Coordinates of N, CA and C in Angstrom, one line a residue:
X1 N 0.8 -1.2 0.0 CA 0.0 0.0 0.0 C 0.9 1.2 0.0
X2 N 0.8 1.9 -0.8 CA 1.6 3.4 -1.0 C 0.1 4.8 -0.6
X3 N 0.7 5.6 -0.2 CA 0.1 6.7 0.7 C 0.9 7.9 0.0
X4 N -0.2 9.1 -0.9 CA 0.6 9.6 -1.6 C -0.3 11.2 -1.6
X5 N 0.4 12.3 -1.2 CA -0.8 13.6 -1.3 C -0.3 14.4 -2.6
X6 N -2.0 14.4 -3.0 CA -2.0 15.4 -4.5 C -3.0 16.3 -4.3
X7 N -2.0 17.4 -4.7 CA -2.5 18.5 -4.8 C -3.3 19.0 -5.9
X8 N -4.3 19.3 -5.5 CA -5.4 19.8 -7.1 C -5.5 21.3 -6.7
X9 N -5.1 22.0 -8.1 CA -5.0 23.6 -8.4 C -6.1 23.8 -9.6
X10 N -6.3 25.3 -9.7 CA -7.3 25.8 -10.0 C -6.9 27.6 -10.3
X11 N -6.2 27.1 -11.6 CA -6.0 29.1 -11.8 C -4.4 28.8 -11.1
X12 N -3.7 27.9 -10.2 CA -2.6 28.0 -9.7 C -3.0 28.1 -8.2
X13 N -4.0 27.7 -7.2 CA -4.8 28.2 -6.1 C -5.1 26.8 -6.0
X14 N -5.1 26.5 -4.9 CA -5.3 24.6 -4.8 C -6.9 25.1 -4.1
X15 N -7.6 23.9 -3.8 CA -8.7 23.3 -4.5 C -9.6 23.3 -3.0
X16 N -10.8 23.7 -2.5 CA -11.0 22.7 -1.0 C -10.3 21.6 -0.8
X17 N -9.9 21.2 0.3 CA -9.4 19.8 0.4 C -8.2 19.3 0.0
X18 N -7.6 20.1 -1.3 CA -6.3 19.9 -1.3 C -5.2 20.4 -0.3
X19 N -4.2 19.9 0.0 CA -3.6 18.5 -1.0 C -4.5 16.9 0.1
X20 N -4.9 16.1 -1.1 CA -5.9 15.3 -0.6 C -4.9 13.9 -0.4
X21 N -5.2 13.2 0.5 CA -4.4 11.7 0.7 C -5.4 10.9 0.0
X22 N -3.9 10.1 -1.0 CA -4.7 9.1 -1.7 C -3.9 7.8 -1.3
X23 N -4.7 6.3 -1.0 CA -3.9 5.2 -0.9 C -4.3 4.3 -2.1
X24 N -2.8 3.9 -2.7 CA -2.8 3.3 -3.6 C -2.3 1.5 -3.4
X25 N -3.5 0.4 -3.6 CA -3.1 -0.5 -2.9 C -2.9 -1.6 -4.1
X26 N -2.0 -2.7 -4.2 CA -1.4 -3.6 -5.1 C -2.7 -4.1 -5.4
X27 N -2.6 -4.7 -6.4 CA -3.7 -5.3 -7.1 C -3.1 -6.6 -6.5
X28 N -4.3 -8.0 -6.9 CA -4.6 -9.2 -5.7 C -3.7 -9.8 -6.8
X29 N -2.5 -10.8 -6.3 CA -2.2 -12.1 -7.7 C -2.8 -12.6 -8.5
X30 N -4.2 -12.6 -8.7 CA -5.0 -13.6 -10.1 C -5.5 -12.1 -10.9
X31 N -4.8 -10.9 -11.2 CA -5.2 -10.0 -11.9 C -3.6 -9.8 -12.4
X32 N -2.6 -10.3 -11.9 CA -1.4 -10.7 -12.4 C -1.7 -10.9 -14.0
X33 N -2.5 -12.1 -13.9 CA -2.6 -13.3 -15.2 C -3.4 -12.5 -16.3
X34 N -2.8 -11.5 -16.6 CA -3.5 -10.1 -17.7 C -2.2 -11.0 -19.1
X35 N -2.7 -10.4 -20.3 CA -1.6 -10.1 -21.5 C -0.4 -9.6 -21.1
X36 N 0.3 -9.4 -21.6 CA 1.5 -8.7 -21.3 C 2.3 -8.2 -22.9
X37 N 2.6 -7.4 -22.9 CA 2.8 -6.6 -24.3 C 4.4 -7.8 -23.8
X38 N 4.5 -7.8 -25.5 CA 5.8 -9.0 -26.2 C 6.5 -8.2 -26.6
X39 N 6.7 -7.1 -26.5 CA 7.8 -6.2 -27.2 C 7.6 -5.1 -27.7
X40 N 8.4 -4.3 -28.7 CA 8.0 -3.2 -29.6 C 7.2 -3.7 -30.4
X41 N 6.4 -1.9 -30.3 CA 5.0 -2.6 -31.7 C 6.1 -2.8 -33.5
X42 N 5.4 -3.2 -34.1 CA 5.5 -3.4 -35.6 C 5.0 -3.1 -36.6
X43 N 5.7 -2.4 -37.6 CA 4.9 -1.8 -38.6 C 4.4 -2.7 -40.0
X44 N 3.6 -2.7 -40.4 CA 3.0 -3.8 -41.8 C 2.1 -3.0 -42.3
X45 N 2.7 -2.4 -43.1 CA 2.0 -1.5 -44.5 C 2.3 -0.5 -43.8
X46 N 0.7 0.1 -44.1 CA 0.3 1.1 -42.8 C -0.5 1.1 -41.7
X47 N 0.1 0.1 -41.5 CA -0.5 -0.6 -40.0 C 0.3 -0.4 -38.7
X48 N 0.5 -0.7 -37.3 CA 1.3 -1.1 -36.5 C 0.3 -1.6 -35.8
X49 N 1.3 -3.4 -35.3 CA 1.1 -4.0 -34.7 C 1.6 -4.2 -33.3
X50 N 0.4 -4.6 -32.2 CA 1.0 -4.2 -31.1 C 0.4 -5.9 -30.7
X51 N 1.4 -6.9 -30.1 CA 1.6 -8.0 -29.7 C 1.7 -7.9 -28.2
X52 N 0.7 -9.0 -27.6 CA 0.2 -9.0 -26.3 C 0.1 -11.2 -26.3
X53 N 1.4 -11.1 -25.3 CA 1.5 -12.2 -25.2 C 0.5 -13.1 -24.2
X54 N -0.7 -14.1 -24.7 CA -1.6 -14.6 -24.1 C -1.6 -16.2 -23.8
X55 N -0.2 -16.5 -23.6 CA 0.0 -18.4 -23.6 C -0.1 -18.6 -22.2
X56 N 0.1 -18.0 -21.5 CA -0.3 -18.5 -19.8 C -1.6 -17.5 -19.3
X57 N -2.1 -17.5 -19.8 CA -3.6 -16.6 -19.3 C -4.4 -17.2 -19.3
X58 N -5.8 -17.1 -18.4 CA -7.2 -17.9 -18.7 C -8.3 -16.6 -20.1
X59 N -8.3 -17.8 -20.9 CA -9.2 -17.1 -21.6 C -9.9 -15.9 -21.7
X60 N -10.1 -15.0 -22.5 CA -11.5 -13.7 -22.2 C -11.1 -13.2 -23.1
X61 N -12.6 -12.1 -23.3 CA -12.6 -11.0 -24.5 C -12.0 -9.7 -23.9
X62 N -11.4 -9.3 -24.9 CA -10.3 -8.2 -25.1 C -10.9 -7.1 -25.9
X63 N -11.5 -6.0 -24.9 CA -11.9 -4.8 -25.9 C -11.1 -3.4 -25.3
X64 N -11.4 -2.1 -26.0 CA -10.4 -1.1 -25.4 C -11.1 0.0 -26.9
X65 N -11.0 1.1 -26.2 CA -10.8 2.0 -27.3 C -9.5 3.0 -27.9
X66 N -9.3 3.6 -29.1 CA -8.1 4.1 -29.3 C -8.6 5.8 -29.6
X67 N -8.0 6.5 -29.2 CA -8.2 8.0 -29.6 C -6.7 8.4 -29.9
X68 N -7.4 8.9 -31.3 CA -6.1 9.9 -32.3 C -5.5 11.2 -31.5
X69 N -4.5 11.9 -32.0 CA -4.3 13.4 -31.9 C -5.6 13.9 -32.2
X70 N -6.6 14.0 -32.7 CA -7.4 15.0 -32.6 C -8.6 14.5 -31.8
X71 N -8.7 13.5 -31.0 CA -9.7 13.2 -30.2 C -11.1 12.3 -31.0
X72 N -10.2 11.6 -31.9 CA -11.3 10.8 -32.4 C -10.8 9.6 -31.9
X73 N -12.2 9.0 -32.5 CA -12.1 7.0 -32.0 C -11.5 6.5 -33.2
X74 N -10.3 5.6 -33.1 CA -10.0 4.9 -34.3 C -10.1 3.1 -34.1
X75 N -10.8 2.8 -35.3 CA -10.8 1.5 -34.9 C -9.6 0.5 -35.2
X76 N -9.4 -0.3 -34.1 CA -8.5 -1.6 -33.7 C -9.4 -2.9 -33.9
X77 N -8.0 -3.8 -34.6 CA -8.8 -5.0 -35.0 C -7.6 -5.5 -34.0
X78 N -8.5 -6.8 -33.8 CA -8.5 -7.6 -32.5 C -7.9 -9.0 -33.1
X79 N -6.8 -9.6 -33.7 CA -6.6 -10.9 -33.6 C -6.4 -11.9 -32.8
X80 N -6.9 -12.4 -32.5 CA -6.1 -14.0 -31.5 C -5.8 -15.3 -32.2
X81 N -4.3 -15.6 -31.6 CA -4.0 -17.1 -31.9 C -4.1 -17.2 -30.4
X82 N -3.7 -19.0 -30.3 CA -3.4 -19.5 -29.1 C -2.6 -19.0 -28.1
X83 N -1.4 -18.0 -28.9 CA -0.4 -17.8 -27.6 C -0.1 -16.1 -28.0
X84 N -0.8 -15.7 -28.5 CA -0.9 -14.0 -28.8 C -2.0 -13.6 -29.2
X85 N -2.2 -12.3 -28.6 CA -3.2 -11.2 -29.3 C -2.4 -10.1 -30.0
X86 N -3.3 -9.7 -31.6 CA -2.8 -8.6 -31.9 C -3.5 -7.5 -32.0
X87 N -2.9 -6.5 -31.6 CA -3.6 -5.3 -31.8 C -3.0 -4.3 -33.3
X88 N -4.2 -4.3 -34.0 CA -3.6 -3.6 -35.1 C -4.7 -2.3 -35.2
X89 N -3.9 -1.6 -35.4 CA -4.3 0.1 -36.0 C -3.6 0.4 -36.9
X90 N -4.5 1.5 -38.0 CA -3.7 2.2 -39.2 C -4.1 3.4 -38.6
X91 N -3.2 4.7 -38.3 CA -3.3 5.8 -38.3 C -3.9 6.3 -39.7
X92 N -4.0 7.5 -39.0 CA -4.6 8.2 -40.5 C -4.1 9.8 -40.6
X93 N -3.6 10.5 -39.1 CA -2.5 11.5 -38.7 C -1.2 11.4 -38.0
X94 N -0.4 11.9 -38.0 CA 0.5 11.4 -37.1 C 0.3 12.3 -35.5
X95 N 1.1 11.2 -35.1 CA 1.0 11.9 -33.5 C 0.6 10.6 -32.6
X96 N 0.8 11.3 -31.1 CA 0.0 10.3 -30.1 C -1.0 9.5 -30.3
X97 N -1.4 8.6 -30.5 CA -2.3 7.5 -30.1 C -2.2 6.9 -29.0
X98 N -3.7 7.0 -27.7 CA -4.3 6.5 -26.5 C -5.0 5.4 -26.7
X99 N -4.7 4.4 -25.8 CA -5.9 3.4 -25.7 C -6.2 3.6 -24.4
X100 N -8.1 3.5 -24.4 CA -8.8 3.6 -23.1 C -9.3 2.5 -22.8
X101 N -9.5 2.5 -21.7 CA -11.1 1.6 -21.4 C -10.6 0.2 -21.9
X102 N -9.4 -0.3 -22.0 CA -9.1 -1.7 -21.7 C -9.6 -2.4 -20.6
X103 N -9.9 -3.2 -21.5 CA -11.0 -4.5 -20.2 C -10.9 -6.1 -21.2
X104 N -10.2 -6.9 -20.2 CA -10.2 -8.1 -20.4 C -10.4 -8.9 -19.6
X105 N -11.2 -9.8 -19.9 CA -12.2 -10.6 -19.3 C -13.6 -10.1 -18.5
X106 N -13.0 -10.2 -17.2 CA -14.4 -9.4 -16.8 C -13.7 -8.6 -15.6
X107 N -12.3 -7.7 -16.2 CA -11.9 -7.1 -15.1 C -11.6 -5.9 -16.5

């Protein structure tokens, strides 16, 4: 458990209640058993592939969203073999790309 104070500002003027204590506590061992990215992503055409190694995991669906530099949704296609998932996106600007709202299984 880590114990950690953040201060929330406003104009440079902290906040009621700031600086507020936050405790941040480990997540339990069977949330351990997530994907685990396999390395650098990879590029194919105009794609990049992003490899999430899934050979010691229990089963589940893998969804998440991606937002561009300009705050759009871009769609990710989802492959699975037995011992990897792939995550492929084609940009369409350059810049930062986010993924949100990753949820696998039923966590």
């Amino acid at each position: 458990k880590a114990v950690n104070k953040v201060s929330v500002l406003n104009k440079g003027r902290p906040i009621d209640g700031s600086p507020m204590t936050v405790e941040i506590d480990s997540a339990p061992q069977k949330d351990h058993n997530l994907p685990r990215y396999k390395g650098a992503p990879t590029i194919r055409g105009n794609s990049v592939v992003i490899a999430l190694d899934s050979e010691k995991v229990p089963p589940g669906e893998l969804s998440l969203t991606c937002i561009d530099p300009d705050d759009g949704e871009v769609p990710v296609k989802i492959n699975k073999t037995p011992k990897e998932i792939h995550l492929v996106l084609t940009p369409k600007i350059p810049g930062r790309y986010l993924f949100h709202d990753v949820k696998y299984g039923s966590r």
